[in-house]
Short mmCIF file of C-alpha atoms in Angstrom, two decimals:
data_model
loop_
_atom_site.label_atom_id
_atom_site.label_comp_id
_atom_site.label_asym_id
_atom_site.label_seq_id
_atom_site.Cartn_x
_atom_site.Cartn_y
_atom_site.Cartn_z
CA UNK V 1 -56.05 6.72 -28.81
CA UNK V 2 -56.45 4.36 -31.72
CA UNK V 3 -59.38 3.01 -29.80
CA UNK V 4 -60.72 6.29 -30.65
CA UNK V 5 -60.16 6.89 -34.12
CA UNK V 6 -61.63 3.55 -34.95
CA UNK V 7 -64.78 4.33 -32.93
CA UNK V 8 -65.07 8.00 -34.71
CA UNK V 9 -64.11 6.41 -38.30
CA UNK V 10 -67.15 3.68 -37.67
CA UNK V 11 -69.51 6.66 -36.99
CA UNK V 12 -68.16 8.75 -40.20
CA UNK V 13 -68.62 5.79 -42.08
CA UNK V 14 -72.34 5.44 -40.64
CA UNK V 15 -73.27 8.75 -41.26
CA UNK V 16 -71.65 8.81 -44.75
CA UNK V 17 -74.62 5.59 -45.46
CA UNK V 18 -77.17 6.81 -43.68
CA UNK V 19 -76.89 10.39 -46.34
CA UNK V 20 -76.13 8.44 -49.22
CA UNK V 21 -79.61 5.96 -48.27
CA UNK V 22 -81.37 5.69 -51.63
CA UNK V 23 -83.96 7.64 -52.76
CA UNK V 24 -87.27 5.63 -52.43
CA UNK V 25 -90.33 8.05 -53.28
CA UNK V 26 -90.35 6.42 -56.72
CA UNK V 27 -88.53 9.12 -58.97
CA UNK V 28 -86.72 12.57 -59.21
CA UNK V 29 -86.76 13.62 -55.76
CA UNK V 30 -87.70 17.45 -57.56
CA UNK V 31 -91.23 15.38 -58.82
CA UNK V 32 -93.73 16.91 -56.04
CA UNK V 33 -96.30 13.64 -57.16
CA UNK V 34 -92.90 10.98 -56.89
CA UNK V 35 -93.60 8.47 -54.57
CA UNK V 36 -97.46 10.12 -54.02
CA UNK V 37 -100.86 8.14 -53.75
CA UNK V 38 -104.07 9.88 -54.31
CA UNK V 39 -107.75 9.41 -54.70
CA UNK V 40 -110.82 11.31 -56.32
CA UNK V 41 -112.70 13.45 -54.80
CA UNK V 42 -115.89 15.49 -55.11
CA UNK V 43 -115.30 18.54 -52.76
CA UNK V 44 -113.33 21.33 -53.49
CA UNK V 45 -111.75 22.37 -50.25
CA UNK V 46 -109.58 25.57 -51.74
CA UNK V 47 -111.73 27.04 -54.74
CA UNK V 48 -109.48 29.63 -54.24
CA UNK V 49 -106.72 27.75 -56.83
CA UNK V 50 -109.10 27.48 -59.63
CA UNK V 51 -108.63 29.40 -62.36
CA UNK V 52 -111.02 32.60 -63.14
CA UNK V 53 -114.55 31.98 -63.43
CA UNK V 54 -117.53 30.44 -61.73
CA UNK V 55 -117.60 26.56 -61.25
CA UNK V 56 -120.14 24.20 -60.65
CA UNK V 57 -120.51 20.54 -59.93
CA UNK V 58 -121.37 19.25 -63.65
CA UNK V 59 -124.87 19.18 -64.57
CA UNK V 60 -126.63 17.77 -67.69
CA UNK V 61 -127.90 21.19 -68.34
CA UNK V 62 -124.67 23.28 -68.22
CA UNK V 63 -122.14 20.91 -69.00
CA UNK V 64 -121.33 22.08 -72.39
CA UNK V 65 -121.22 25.93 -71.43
CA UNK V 66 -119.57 26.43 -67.69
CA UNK V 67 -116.77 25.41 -66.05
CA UNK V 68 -116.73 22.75 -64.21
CA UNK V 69 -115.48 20.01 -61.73
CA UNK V 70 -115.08 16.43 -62.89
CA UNK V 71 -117.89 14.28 -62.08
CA UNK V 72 -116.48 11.17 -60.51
CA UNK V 73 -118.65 8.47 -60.08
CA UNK V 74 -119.34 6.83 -56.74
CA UNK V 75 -117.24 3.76 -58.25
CA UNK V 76 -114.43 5.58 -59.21
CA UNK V 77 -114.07 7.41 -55.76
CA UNK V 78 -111.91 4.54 -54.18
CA UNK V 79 -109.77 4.42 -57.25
CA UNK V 80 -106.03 4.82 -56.81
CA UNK V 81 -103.69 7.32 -58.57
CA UNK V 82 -99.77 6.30 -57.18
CA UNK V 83 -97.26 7.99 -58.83
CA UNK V 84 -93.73 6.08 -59.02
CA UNK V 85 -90.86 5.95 -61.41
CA UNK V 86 -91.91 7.93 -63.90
CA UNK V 87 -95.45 6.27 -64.13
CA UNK V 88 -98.89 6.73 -62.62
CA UNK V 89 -100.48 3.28 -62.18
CA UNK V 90 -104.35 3.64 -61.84
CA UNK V 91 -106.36 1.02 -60.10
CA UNK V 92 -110.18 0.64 -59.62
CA UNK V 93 -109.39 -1.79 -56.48
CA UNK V 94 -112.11 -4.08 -57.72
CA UNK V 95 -115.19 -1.45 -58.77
CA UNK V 96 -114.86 -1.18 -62.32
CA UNK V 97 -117.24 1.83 -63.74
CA UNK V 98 -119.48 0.90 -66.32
CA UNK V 99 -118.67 4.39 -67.80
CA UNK V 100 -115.11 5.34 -67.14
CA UNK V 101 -111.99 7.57 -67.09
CA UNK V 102 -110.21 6.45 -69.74
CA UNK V 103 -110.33 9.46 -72.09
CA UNK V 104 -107.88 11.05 -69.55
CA UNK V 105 -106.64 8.27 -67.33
CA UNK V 106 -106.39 4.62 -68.34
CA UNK V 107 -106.09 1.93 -65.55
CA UNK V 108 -102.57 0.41 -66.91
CA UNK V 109 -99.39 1.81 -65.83
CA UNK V 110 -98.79 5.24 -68.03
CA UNK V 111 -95.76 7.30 -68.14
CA UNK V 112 -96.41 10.50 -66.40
CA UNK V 113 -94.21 14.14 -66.89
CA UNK V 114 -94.87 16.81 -64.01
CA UNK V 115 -93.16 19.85 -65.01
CA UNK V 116 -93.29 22.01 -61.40
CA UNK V 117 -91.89 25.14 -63.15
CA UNK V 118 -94.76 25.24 -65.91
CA UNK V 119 -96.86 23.72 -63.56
CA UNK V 120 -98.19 20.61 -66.07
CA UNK V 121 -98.71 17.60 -65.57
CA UNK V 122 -98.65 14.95 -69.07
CA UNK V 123 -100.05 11.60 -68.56
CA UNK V 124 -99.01 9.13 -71.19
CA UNK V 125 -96.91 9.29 -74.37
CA UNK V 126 -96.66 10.69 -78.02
CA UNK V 127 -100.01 11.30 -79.33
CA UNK V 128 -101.51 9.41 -76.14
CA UNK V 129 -100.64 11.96 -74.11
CA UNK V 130 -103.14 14.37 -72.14
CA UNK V 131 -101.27 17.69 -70.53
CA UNK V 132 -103.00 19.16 -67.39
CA UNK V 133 -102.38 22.26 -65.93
CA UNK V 134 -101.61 21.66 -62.09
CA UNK V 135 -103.67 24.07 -60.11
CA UNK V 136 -102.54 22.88 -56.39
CA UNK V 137 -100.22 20.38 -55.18
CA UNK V 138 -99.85 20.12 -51.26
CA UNK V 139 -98.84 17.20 -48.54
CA UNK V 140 -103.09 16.45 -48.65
CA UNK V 141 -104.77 18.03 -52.16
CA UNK V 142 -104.52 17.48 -55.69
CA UNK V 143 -106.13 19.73 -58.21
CA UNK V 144 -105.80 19.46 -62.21
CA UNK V 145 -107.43 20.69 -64.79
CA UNK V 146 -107.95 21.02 -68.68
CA UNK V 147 -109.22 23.80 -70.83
CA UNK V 148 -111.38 22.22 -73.06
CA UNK V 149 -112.97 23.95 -76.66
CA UNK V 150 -116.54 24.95 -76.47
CA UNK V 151 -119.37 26.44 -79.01
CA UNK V 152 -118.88 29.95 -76.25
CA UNK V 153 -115.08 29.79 -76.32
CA UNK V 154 -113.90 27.36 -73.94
CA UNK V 155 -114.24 26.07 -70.27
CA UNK V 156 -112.22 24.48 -67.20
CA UNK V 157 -112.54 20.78 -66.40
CA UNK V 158 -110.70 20.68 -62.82
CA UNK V 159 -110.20 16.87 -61.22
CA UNK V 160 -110.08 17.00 -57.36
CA UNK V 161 -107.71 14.54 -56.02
CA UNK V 162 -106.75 14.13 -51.72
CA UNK V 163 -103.61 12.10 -50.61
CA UNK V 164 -104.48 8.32 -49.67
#
């Protein structure tokens, strides 16, 4: 009998540390990018999450006036976005663009807010700071966006990220 109650308190007590195992995506386990890795894209494979409007791939001639997806470079499409404790960490893994990202993203460790409710994401701090809206989040896509001020009105910039 006490044979058994010492076997049954050993398992409690395992299952009790298994549940209480840390946390190790990297952050608030309600952050849908905690703990994520994901890199650029060129293909939209869901246009159906983009907001309203036509979009195009950019184009010298219409990239003032339509909306439009981001046009990575062929360098910057084995760049890294991870997203862990509160920061996104970009790196270039050794192909530094000649012209790069850094109006948006910067390749040092920034502090990143995703706000699931209002669905933004804000990448860096104070007046640093650049808030997308998030169009999709899933297990394998990525897709942000800003509205950006134009001499028409204004127009969608929308980044296409997949899950490395």
């Amino acid at each position: 009998m006490m044979k058994t109650i010492r076997v049954l308190l050993l398992v409690l007590c395992g299952c009790t540390a298994i549940s209480c195992a840390k946390n190790d995506n990297g952050g608030d386990p309600t952050d849908l990018l905690a703990g994520t890795r994901w890199q650029a894209v060129r293909i939209d494979e869901n246009p159906v999450s983009n907001p309203p409007g036509e979009f195009r791939y950019a184009s010298d001639h219409d990239f003032h006036t339509k909306h439009q997806y981001y046009p990575w470079q062929d360098c910057q499409l084995d760049d890294t976005f991870a997203f862990k404790n509160g920061k996104i960490a970009v790196d270039d893994n050794g192909s530094p663009c000649s012209y790069g990202i850094d109006q948006e993203f910067e390749l040092a460790s920034q502090p990143y807010v995703y706000d699931e409710v209002a669905k933004k994401l804000t990448v860096g701090a104070g007046e640093d700071s650049v808030t997308f809206d998030v169009y999709e989040i899933n297990k394998s896509r990525l897709k942000i966006g800003l509205t950006v001020a134009t001499a028409g009105g204004f127009k969608y910039i929308v980044f296409l990220f997949r899950k490395s």
